[in-house]
mmCIF file of C-alpha atoms and ligand atoms in Angstrom:
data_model
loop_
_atom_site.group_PDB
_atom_site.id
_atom_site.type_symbol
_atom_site.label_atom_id
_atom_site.label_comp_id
_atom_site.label_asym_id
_atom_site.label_seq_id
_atom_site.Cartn_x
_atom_site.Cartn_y
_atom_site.Cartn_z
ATOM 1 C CA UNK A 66 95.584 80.019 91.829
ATOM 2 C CA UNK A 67 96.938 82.204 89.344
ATOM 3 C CA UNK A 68 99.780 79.881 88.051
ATOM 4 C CA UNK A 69 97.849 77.050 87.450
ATOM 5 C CA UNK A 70 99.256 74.472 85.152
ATOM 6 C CA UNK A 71 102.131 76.345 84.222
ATOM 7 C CA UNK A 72 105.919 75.818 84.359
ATOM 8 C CA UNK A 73 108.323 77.353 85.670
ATOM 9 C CA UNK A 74 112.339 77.587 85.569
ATOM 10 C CA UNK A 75 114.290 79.355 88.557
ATOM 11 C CA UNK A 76 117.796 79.660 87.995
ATOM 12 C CA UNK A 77 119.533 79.379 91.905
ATOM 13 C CA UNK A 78 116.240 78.150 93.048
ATOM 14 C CA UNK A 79 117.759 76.318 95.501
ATOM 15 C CA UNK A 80 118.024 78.774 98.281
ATOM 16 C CA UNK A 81 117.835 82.560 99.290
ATOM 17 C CA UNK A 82 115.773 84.742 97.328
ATOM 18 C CA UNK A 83 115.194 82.265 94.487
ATOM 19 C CA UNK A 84 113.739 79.754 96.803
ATOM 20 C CA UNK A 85 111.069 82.315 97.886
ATOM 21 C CA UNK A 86 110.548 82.931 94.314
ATOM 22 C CA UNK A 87 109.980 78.757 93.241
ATOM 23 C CA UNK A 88 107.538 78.334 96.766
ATOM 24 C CA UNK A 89 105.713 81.511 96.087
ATOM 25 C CA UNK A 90 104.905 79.865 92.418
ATOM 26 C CA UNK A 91 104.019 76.770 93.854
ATOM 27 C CA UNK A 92 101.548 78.380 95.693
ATOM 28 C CA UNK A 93 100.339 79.551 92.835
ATOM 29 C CA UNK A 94 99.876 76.513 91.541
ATOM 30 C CA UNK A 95 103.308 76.112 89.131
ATOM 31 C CA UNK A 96 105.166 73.370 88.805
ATOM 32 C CA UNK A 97 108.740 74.274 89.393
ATOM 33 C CA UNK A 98 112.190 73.246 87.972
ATOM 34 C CA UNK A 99 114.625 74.305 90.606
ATOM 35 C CA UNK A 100 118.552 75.053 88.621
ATOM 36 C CA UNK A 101 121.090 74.968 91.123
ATOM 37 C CA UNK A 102 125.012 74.379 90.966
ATOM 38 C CA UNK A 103 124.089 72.571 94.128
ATOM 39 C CA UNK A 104 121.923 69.682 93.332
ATOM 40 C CA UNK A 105 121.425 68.616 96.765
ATOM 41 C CA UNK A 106 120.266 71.645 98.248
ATOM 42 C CA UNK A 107 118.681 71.872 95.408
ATOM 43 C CA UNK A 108 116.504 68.517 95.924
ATOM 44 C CA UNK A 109 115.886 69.937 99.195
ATOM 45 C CA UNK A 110 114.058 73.125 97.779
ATOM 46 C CA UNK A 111 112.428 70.635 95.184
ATOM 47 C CA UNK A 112 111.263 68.565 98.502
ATOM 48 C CA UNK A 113 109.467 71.087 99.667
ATOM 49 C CA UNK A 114 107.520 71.965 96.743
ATOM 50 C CA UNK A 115 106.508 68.471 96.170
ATOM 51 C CA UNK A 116 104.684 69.019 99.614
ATOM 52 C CA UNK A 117 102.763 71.766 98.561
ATOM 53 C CA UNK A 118 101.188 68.867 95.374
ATOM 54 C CA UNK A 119 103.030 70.602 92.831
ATOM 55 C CA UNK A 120 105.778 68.803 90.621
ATOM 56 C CA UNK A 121 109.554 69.428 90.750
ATOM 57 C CA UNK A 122 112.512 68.911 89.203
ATOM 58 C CA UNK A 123 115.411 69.529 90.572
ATOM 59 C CA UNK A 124 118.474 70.335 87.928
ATOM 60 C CA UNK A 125 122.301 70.806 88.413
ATOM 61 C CA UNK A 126 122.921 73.224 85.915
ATOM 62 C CA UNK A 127 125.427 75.853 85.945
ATOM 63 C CA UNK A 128 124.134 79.083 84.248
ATOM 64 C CA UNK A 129 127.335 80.349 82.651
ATOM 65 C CA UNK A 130 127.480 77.090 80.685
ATOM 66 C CA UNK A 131 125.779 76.703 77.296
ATOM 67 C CA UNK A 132 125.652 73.861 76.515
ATOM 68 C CA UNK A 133 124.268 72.760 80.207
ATOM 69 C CA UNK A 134 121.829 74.906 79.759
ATOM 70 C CA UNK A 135 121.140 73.466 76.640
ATOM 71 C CA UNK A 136 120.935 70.438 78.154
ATOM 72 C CA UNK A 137 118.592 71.157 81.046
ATOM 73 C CA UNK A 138 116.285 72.878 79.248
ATOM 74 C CA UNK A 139 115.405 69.953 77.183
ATOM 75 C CA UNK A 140 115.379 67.979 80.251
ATOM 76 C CA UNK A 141 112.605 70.408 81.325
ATOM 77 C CA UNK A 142 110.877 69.493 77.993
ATOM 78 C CA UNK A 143 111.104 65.939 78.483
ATOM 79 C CA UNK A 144 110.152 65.593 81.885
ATOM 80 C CA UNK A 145 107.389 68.318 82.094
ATOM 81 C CA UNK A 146 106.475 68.817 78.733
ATOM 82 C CA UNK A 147 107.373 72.436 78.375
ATOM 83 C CA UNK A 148 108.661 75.569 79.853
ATOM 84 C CA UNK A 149 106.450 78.946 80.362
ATOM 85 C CA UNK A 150 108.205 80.801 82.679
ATOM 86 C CA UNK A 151 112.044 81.827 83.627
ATOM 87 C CA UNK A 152 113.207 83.333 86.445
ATOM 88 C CA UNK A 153 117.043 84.199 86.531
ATOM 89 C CA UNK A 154 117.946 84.504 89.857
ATOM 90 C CA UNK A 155 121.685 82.868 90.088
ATOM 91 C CA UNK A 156 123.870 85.447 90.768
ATOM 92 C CA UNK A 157 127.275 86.189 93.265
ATOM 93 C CA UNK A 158 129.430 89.072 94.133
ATOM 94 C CA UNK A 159 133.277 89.376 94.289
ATOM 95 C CA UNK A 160 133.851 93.182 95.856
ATOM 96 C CA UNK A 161 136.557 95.126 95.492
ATOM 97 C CA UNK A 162 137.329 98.458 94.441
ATOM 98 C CA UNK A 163 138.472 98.836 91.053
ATOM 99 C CA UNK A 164 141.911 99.319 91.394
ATOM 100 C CA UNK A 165 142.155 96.069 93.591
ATOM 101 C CA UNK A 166 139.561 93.924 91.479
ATOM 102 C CA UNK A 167 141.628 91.340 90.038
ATOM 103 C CA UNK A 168 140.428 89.957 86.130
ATOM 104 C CA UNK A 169 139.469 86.786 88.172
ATOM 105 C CA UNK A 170 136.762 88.588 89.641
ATOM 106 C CA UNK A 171 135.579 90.455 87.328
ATOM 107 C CA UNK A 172 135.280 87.777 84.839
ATOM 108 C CA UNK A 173 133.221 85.436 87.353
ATOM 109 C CA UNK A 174 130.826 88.169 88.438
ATOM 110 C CA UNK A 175 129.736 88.636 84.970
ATOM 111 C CA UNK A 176 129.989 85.268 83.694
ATOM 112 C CA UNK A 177 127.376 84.007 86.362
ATOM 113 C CA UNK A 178 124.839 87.303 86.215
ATOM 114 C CA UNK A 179 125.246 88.596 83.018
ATOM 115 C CA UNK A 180 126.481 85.945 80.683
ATOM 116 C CA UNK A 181 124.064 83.336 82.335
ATOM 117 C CA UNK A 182 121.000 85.368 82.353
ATOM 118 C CA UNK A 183 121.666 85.555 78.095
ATOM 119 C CA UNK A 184 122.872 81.667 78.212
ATOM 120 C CA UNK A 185 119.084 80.892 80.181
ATOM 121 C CA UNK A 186 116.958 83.619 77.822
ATOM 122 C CA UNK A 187 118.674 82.636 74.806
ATOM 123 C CA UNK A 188 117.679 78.505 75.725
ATOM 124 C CA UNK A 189 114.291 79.231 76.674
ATOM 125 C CA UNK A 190 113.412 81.628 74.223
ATOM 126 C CA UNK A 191 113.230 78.523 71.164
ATOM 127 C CA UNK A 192 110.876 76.844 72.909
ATOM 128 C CA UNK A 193 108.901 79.457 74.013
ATOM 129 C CA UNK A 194 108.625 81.447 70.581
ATOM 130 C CA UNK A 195 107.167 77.783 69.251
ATOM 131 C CA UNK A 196 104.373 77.711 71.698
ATOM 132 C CA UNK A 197 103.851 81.566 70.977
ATOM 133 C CA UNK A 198 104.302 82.258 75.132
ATOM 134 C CA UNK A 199 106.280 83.046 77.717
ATOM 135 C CA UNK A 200 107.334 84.758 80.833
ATOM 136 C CA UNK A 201 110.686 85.641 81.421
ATOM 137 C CA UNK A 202 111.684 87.506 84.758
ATOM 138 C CA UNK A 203 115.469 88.601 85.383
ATOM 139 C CA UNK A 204 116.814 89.821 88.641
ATOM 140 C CA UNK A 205 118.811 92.623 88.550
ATOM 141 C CA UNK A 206 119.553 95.570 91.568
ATOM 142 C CA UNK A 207 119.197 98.909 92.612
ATOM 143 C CA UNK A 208 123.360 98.802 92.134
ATOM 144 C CA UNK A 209 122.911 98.257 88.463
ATOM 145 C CA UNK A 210 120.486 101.946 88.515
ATOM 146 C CA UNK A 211 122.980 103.590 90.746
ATOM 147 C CA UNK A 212 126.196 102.112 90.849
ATOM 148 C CA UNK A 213 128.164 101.110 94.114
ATOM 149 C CA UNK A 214 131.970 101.679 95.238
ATOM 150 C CA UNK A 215 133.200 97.905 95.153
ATOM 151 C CA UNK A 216 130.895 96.830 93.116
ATOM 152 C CA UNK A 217 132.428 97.643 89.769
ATOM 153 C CA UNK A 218 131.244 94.302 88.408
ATOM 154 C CA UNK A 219 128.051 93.101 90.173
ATOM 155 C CA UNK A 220 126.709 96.548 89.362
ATOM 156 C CA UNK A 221 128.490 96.608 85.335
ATOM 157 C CA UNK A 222 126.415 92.652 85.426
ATOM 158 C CA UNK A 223 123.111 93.844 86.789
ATOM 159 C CA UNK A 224 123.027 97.382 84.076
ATOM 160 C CA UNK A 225 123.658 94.493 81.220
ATOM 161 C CA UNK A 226 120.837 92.333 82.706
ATOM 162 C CA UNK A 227 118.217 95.819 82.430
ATOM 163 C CA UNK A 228 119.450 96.561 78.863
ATOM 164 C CA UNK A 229 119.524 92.679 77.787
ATOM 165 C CA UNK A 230 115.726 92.368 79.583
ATOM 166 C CA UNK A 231 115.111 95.732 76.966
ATOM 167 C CA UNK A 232 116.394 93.996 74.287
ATOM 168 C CA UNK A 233 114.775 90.740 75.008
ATOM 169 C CA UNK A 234 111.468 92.073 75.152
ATOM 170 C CA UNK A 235 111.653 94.472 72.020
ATOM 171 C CA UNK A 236 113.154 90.717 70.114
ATOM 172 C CA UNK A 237 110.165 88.464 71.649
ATOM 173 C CA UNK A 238 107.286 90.622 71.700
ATOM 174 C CA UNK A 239 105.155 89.443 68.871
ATOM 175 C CA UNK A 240 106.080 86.182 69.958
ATOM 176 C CA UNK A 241 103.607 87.055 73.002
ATOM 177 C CA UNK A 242 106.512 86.671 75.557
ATOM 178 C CA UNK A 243 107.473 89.654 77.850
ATOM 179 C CA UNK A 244 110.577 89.874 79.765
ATOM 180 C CA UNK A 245 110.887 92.317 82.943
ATOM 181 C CA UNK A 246 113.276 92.680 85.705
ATOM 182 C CA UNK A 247 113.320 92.819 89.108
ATOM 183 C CA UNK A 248 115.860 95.318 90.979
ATOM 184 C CA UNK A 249 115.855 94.651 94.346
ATOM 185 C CA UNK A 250 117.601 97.115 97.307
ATOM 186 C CA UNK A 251 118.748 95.573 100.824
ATOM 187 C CA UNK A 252 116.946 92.468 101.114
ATOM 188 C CA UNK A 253 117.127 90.649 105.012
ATOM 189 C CA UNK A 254 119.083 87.326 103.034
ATOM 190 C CA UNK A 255 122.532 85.692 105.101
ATOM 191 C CA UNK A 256 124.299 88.025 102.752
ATOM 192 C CA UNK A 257 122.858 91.162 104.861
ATOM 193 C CA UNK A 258 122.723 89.695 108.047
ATOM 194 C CA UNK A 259 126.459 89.433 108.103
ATOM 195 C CA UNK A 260 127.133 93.137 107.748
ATOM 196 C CA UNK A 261 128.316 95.670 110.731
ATOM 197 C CA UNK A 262 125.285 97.038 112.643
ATOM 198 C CA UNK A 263 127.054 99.995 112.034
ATOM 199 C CA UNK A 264 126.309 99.414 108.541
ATOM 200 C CA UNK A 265 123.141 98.297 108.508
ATOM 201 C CA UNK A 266 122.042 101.552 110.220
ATOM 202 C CA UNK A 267 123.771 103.910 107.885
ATOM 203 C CA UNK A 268 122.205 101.475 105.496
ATOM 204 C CA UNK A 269 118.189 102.113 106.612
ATOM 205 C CA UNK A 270 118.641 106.189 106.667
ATOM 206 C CA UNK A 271 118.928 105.515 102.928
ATOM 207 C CA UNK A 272 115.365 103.565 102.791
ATOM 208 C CA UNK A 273 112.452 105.749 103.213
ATOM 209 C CA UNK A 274 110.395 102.628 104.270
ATOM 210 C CA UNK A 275 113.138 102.313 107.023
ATOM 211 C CA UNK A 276 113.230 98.740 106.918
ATOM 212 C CA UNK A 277 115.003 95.927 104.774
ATOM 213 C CA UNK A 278 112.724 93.789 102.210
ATOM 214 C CA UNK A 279 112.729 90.155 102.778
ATOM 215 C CA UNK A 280 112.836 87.648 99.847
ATOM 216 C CA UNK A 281 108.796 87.167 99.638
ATOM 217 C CA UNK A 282 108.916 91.020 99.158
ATOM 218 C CA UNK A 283 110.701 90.212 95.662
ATOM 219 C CA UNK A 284 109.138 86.887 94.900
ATOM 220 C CA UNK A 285 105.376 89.042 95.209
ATOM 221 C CA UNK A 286 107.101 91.152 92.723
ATOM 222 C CA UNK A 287 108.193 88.173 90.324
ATOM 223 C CA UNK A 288 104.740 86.799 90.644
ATOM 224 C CA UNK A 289 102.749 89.666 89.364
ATOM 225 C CA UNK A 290 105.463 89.381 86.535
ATOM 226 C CA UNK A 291 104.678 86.113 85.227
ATOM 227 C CA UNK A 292 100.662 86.484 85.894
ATOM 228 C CA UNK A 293 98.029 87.240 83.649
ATOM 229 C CA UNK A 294 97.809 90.375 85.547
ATOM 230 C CA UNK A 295 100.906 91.922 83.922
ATOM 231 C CA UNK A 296 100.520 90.755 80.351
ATOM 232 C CA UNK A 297 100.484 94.305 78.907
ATOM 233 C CA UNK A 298 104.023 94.757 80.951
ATOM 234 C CA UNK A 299 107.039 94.337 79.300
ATOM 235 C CA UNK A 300 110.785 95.704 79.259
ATOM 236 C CA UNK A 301 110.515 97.082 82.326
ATOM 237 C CA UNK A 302 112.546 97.373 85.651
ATOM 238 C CA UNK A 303 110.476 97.160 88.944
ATOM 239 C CA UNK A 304 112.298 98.123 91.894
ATOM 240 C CA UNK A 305 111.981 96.200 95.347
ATOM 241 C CA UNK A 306 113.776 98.506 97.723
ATOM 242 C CA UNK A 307 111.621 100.128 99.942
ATOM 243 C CA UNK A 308 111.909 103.597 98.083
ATOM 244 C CA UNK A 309 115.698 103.831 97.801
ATOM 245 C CA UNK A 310 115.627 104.918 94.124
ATOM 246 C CA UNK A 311 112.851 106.574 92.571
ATOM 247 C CA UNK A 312 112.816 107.310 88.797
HETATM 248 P P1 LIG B 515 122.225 83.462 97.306
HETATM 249 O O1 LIG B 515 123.715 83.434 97.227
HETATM 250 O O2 LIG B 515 121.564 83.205 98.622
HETATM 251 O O3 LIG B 515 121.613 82.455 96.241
HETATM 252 C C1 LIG B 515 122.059 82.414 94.928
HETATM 253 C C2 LIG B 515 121.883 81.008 94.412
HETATM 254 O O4 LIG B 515 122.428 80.950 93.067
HETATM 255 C C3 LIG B 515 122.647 79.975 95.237
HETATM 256 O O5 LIG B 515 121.871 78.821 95.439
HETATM 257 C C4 LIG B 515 123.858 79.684 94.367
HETATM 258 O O6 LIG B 515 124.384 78.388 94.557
HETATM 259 C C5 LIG B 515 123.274 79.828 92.976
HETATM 260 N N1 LIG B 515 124.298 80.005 91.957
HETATM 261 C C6 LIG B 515 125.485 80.655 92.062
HETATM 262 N N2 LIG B 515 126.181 80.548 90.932
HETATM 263 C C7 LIG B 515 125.430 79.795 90.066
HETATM 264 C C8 LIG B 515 125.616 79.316 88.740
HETATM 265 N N3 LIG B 515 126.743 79.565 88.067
HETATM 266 N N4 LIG B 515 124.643 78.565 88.179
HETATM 267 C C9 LIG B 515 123.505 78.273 88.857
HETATM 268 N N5 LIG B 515 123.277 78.693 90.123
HETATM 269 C C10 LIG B 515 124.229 79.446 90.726
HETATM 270 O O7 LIG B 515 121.790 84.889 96.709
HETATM 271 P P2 LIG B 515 120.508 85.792 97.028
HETATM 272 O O8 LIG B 515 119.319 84.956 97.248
HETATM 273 O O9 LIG B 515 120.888 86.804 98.051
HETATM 274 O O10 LIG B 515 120.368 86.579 95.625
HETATM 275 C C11 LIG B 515 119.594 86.099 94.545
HETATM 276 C C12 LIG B 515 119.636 87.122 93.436
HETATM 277 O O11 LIG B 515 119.159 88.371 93.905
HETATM 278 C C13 LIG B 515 121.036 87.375 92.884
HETATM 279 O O12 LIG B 515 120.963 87.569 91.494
HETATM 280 C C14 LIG B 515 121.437 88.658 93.579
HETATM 281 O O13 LIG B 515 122.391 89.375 92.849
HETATM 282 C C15 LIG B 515 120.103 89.385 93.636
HETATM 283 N N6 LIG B 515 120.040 90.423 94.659
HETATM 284 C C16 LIG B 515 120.180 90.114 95.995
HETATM 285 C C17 LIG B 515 120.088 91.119 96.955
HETATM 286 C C18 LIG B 515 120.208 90.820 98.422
HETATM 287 O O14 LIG B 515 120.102 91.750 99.225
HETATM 288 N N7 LIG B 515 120.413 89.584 98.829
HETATM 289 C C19 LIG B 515 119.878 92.516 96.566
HETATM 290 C C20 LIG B 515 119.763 92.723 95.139
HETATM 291 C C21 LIG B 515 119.836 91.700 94.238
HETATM 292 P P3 LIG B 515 125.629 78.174 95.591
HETATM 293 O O15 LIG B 515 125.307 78.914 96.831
HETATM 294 O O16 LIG B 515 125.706 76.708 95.784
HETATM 295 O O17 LIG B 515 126.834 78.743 94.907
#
C-alpha cells in the first residue's frame, strides 16, 4: 500500500470526482478526512471508507471560508494527529458568456475554486512546514490551459489555481512539500452525462483517445501525486484528458 499511515484532506470529497479521489487513497492505505458543504453526503463517503479499515472524518467545511478552514484543519489535528496530504477538489461552474455573466457569478465561481484552493493551501501549509512534509494536489482543467466560451470564470479560477500551485511549490519547497495540479478534460461525472448527444459527439472528435475519462482516471493521477513515486515532482500541471491538449 503506498499510502500507508498517512493522512489525507479532500476538499468536496463527498461525491463525484473527489470521492474517487478519498476511496482510491483508502485503498492505498490513507486515512481520509472527507470536507464537504454537505455533511451528510459527506458521512456517507466517510461510511464507505470506514469499510475499507481505514479512518474517516467527515467535516462540513466550506472552502471559501477562512476561518472554517481554520477551524477544520485543527480538527484534523486533533482527531488524527496530523495532516500530510491535500487534495482541493471543491469546485462549481456558473456559465455564461461574458457579456451575460452577472458579478454574482463571477464572484462565486472564483470564491469556491480559486479563493478556496489558497484558503485550504494557506491552512495546511503551517502544519505541514512544522513536520517538514507534505503533499498538496489541486484540481484545475484543461479550460484553465485553453480557455472556453462561457466559461469566463471557471476557466479565469482554474489558470489562478496552475499559477498559485507554481507559486506554492517555489514557497514550500525546502520545506520538502510539493504541490502539483491536476487538469482534467471531459470526465463521464452527472455534470457530462446531462449534455446533448449532439454535444457529446462534437465533444469526442476533440479527444484523440475518443472516449471520456472517468473519475478513477483522475484519482490514478492524484495518487501518483501524493506517492513516494513523484517526490522529485513539483509545480507541475498533469493533464487527464485523453490527449485534448498537448504542450
Ligand atoms: P461535483 O459537483 O460532482 O462535486 C464537487 C463537490 O464539491 C460537491 O460535493 C460539492 O458539494 C462540493 N463543494 C461545492 N462547493 C463547495 C465549497 N464551497 N466548499 C466545500 N465543498 C464544496 O464536481 P466534479 O466531481 O465534477 O468536479 C470536481 C472537481 O473537478 C472540480 O474542481 C471541477 O472543477 C473539476 N473538474 C471536473 C471536470 C468534469 O468533467 N466533471 C472536468 C475538469 C475539472 P455540493 O454538491 O453539496 O454543493
Amino acid at each position: 500500500m503506498r499510502l500507508a499511515g498517512k493522512v489525507a484532506l479532500v476538499t468536496g470529497g463527498a461525491r463525484g470526482i473527489g470521492q474517487a479521489i478519498a476511496m482510491t487513497f483508502a485503498r492505498e492505505g490513507a486515512d481520509i478526512v472527507v470536507a464537504d458543504v454537505n455533511l451528510e453526503i459527506a458521512q456517507k463517503t466517510a461510511l464507505e471508507i470506514e469499510g475499507l479499515g481505514r479512518k474517516a472524518l467527515a467535516l462540513e467545511m466550506d472552502v471559501t471560508k477562512i476561518e472554517a478552514v481554520e477551524e477544520g484543519v485543527n480538527k484534523i489535528l486533533d482527531k488524527m494527529g496530523k495532516v500530510d496530504i491535500l487534495v482541493n477538489n471543491a469546485g462549481i461552474t456558473k456559465d455564461n458568456l461574458l457579456l451575460r455573466m452577472s458579478q454574482a457569478d463571477w464572484d462565486a465561481v472564483i470564491n469556491v475554486n480559486l479563493k478556496g484552493t489558497f484558503n485550504c493551501i494557506k491552512a495546511v501549509s503551517r502544519p505541514m512546514i512544522k513536520q517538514r512534509n507534505g503533499r498538496i494536489v489541486s484540481i484545475a482543467s484543461i479550460i484553465g490551459l485553453m480557455g472556453n466560451p462561457g466559461q469566463a470564470n471557471y476557466a479565469a479560477s482554474k489558470a489562478g489555481i496552475i499559477a498559485l500551485t507554481k507559486t506554492t511549490a517555489k514557497e514550500l519547497a525546502s520545506r520538502n512539500i510539493n504541490a502539483n495540479a491536476v487538469a482534467p478534460g471531459f470526465i463521464q461525472t452527472e455534470m457530462t452525462a446531462k449534455l446533448p448527444e449532439e454535444l457529446k459527439k462534437k465533444m469526442l472528435e476533440a479527444i484523440p483517445l475518443d472516449k471520456l475519462g472517468t473519475p478513477q482516471d483522475v484519482a490514478n493521477a492524484c495518487l501518483f501525486l501524493v506517492s513516494e513515486e513523484s517526490s522529485y515532482i513539483t509545480g507541475q500541471v498533469i493533464t487527464v484528458d485523453g490527449g485534448m491538449v498537448m504542450a
